[in-house]
PDB file of C-alpha atoms in Angstrom:
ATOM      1  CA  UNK A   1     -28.852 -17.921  56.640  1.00  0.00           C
ATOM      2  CA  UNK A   2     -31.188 -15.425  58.044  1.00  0.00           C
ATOM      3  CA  UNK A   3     -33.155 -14.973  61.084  1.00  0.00           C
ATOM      4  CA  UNK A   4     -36.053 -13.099  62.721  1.00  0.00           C
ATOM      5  CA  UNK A   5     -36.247 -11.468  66.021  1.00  0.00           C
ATOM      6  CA  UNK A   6     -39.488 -10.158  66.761  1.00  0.00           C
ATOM      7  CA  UNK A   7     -39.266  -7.521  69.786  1.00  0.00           C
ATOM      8  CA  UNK A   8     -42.225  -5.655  71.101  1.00  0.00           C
ATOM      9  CA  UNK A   9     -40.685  -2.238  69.742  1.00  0.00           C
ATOM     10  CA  UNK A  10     -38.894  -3.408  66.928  1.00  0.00           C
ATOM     11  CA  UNK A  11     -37.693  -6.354  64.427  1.00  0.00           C
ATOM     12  CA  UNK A  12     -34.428  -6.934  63.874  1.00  0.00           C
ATOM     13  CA  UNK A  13     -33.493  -9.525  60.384  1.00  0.00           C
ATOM     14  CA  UNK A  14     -29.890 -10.709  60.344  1.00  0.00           C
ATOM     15  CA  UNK A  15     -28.814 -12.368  57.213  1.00  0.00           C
ATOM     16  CA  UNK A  16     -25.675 -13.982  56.330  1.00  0.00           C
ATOM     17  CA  UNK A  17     -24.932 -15.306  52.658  1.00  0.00           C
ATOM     18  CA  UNK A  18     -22.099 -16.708  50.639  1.00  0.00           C
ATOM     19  CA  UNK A  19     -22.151 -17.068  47.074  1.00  0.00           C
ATOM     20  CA  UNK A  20     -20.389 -18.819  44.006  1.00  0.00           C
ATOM     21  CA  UNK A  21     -18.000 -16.200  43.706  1.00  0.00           C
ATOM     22  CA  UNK A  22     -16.605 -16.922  47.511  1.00  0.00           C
ATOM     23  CA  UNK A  23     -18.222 -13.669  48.841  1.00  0.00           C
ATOM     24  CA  UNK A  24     -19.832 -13.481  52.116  1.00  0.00           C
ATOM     25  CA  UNK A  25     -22.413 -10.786  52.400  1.00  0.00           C
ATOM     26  CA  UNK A  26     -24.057  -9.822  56.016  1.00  0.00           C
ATOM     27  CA  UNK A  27     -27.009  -7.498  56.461  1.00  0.00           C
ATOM     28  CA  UNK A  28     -29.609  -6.480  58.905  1.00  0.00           C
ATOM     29  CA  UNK A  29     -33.273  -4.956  58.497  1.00  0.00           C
ATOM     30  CA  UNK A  30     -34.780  -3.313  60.959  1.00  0.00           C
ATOM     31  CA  UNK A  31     -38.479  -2.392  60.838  1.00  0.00           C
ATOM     32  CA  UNK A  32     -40.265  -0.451  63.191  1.00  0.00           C
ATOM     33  CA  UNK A  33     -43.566   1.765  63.122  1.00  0.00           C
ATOM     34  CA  UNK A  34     -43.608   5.573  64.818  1.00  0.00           C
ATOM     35  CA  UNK A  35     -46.990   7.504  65.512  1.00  0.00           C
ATOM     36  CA  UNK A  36     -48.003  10.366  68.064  1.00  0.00           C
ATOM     37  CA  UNK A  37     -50.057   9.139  71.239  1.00  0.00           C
ATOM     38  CA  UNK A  38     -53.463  11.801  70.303  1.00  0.00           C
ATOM     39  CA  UNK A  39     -54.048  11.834  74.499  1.00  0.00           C
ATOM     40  CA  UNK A  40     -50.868  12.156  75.763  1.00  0.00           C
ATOM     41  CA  UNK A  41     -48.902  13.654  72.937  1.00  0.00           C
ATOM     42  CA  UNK A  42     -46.103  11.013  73.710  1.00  0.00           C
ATOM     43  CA  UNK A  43     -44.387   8.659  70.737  1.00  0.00           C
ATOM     44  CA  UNK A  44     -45.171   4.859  70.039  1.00  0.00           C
ATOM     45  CA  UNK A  45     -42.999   2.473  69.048  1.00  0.00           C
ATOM     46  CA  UNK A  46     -44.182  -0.671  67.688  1.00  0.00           C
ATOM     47  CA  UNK A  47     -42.436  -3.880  65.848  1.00  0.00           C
ATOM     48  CA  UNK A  48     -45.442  -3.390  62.877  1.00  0.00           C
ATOM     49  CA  UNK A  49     -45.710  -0.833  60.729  1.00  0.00           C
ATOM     50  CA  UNK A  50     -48.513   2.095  62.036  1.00  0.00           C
ATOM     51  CA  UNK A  51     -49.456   3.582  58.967  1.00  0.00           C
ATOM     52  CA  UNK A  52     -51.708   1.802  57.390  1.00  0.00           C
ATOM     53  CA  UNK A  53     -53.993   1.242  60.863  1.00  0.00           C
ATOM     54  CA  UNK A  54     -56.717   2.980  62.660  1.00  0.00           C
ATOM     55  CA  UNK A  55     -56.832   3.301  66.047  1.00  0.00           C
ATOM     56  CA  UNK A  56     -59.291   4.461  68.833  1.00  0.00           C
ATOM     57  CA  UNK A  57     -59.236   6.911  72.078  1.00  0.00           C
ATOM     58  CA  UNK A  58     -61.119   6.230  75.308  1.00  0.00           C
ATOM     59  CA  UNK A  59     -62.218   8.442  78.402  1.00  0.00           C
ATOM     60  CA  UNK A  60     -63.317   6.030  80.817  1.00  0.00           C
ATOM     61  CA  UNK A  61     -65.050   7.823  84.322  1.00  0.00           C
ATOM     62  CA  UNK A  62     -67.410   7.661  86.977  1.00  0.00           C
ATOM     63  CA  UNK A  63     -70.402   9.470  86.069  1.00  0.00           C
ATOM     64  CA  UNK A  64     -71.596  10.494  89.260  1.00  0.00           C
ATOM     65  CA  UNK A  65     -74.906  13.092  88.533  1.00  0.00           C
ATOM     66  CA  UNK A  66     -75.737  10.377  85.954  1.00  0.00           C
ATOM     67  CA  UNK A  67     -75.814  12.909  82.602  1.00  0.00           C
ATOM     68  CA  UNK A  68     -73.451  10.590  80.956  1.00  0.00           C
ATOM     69  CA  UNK A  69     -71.528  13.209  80.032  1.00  0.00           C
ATOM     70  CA  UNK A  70     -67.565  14.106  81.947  1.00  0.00           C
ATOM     71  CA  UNK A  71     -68.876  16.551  84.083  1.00  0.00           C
ATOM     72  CA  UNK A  72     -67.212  18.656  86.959  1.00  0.00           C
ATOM     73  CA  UNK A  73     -67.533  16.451  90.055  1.00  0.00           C
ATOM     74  CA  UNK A  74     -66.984  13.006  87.770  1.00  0.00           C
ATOM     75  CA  UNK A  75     -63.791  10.771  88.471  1.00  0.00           C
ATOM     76  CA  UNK A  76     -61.647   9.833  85.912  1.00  0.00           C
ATOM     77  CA  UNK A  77     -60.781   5.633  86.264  1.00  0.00           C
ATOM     78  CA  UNK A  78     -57.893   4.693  85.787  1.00  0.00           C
ATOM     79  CA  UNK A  79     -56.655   0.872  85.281  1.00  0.00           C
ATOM     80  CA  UNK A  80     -59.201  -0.065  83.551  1.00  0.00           C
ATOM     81  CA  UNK A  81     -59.018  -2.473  80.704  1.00  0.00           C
ATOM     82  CA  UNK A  82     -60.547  -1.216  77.508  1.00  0.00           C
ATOM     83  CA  UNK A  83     -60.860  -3.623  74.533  1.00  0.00           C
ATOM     84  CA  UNK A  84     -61.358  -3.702  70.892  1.00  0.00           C
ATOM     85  CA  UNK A  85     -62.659  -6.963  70.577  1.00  0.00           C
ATOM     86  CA  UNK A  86     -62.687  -8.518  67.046  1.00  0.00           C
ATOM     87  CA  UNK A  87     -59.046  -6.959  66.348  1.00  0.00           C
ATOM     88  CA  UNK A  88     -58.063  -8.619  70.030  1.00  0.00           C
ATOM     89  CA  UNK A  89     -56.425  -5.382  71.129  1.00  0.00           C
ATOM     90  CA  UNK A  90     -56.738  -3.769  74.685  1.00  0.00           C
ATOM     91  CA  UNK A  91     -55.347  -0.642  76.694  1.00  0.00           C
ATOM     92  CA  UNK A  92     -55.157   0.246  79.877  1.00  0.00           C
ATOM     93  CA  UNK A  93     -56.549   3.910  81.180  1.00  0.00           C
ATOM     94  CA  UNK A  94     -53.781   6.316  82.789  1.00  0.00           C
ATOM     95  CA  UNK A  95     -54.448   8.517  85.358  1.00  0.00           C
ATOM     96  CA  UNK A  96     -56.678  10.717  83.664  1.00  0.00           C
ATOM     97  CA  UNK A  97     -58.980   7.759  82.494  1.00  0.00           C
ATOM     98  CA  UNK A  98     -57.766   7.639  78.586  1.00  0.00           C
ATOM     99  CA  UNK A  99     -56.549   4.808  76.522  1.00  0.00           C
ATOM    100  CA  UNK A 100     -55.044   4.158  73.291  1.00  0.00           C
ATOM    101  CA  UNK A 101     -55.880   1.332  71.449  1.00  0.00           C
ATOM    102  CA  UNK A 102     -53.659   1.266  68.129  1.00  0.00           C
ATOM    103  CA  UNK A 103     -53.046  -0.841  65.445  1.00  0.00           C
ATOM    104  CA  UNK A 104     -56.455  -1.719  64.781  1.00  0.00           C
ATOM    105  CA  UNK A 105     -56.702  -2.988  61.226  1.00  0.00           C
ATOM    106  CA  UNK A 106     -58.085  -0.434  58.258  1.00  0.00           C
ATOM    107  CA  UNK A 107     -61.792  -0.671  57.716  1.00  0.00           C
ATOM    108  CA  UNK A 108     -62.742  -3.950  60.022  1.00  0.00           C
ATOM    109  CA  UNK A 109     -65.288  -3.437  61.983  1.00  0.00           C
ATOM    110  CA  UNK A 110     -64.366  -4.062  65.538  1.00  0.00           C
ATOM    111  CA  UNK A 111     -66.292  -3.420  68.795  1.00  0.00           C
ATOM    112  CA  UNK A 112     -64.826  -1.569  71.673  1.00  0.00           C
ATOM    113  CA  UNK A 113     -65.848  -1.792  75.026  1.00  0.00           C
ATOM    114  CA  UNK A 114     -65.194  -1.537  78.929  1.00  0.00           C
ATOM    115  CA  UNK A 115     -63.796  -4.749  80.378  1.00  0.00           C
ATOM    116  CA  UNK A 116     -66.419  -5.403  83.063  1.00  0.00           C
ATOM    117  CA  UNK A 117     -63.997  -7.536  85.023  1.00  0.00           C
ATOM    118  CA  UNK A 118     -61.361  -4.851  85.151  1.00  0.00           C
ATOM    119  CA  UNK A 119     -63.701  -2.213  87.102  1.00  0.00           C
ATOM    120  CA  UNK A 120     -63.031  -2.582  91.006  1.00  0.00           C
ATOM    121  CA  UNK A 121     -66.226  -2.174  92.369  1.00  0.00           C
ATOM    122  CA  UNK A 122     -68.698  -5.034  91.958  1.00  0.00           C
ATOM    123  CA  UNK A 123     -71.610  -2.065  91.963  1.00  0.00           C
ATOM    124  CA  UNK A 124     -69.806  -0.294  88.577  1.00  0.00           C
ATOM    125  CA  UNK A 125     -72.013  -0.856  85.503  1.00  0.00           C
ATOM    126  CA  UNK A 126     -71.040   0.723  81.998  1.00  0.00           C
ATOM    127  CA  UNK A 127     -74.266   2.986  80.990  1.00  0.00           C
ATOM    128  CA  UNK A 128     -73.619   1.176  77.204  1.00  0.00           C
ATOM    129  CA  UNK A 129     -72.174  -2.163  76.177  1.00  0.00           C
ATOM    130  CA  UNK A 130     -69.789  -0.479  73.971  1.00  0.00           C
ATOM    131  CA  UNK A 131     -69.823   0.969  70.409  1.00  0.00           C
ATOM    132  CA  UNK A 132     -68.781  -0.208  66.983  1.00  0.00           C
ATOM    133  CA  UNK A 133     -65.750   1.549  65.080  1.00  0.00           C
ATOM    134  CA  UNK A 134     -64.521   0.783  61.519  1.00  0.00           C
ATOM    135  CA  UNK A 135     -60.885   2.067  61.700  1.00  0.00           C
ATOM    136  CA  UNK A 136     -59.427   4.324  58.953  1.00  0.00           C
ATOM    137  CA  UNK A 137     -55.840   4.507  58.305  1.00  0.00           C
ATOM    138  CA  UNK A 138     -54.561   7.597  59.678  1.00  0.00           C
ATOM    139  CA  UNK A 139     -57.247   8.710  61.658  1.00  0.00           C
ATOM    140  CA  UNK A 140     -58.034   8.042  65.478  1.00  0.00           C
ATOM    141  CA  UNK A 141     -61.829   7.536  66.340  1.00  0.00           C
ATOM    142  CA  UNK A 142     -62.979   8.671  70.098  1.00  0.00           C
ATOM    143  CA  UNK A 143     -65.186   6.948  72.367  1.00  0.00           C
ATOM    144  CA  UNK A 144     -66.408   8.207  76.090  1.00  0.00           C
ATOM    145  CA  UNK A 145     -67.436   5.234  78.402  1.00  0.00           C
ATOM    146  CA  UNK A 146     -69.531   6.790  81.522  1.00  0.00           C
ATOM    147  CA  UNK A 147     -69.454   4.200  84.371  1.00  0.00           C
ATOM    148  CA  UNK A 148     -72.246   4.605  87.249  1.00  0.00           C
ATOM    149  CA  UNK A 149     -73.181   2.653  90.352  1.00  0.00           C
ATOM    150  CA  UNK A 150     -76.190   0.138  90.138  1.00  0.00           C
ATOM    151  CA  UNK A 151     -77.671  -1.272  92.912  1.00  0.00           C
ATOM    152  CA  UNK A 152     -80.516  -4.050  93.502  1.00  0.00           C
ATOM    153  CA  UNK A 153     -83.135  -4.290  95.813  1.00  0.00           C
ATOM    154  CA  UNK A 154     -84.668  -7.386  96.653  1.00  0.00           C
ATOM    155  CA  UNK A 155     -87.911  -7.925  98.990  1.00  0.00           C
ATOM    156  CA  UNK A 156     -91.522  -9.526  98.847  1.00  0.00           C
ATOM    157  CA  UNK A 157     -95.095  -7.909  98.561  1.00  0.00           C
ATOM    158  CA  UNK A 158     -97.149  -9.377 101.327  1.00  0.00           C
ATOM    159  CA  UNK A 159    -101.089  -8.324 101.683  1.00  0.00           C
ATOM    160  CA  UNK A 160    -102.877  -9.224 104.174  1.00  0.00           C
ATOM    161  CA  UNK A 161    -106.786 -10.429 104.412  1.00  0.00           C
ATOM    162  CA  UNK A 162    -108.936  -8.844 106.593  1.00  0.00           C
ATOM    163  CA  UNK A 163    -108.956 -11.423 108.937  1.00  0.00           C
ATOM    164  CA  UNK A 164    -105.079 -11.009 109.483  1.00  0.00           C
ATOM    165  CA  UNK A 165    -103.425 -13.788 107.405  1.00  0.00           C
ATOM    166  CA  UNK A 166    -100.771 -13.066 105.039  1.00  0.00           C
ATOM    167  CA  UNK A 167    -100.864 -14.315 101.371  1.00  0.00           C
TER     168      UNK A 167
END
């Protein structure tokens, strides 16, 4: 008899067997994947194994002179969701506007991009849709999102004939 118990940090396999020889045998596996967090230096712990992935880094902020580039005077965002899209993964950014997205699966290509619904002001635009990784194993890819305030303006042209009406 053996089961599977699939945690978010780790799998645990019990097994139980009893043979022809009136011997009962017990085990447990236990797998588990470590790696380094590149932005905060900080360990994850995940139920698959890490080695074999890619993964991604992004600096989300609000790009207030409009250079797209972090500047002095830009905010960093934090809570915003950033997704890989054909792998289905997502992070969150911390306080200092980076997330980790790991585990993305060696060399398929796999978009990543700003959540737009996960921005808090209505008026936030990303400057680009995203960009397009292919994930290496081993190696961590980085991507900076600038975010900057749009606005619309709506009116109509009028002219006027010279006798006074409006068209």
């Amino acid at each position: 008899v053996a089961l599977d118990w699939a945690g978010k940090h780790i799998n645990l396999s019990p097994s139980v067997s009893y043979d022809s020889n009136s011997a009962i045998n017990a085990g447990l596996d236990v797998r588990f994947g470590l790696s380094q967090n590149p932005v905060t230096g900080g360990v994850i712990m995940d139920n698959r194994g890490l080695v074999g992935q890619g993964g991604v880094t992004a600096r989300v902020f609000l790009d207030k002179d409009g250079d797209k580039l972090y500047t002095k005077g830009d905010e960093l965002l934090k809570d915003i969701v950033v997704e890989a899209v054909q792998s289905r993964r997502e992070a969150i950014t911390d306080k200092d506007g980076n997330a980790f997205i790991y585990n993305l699966p060696a060399s398929r290509v796999t978009d990543v991009q700003v959540q737009e619904g996960s921005m808090f002001d209505p008026t936030w635009i990303t400057v680009f849709a995203g960009r397009s990784i292919r994930p290496r194993p081993g190696h961590v890819s980085h991507i900076e999102f600038p975010i900057q305030t749009s606005g619309e303006i709506e009116g109509k042209i009028c002219s006027a004939t010279p006798h006074g009406e409006v068209k």
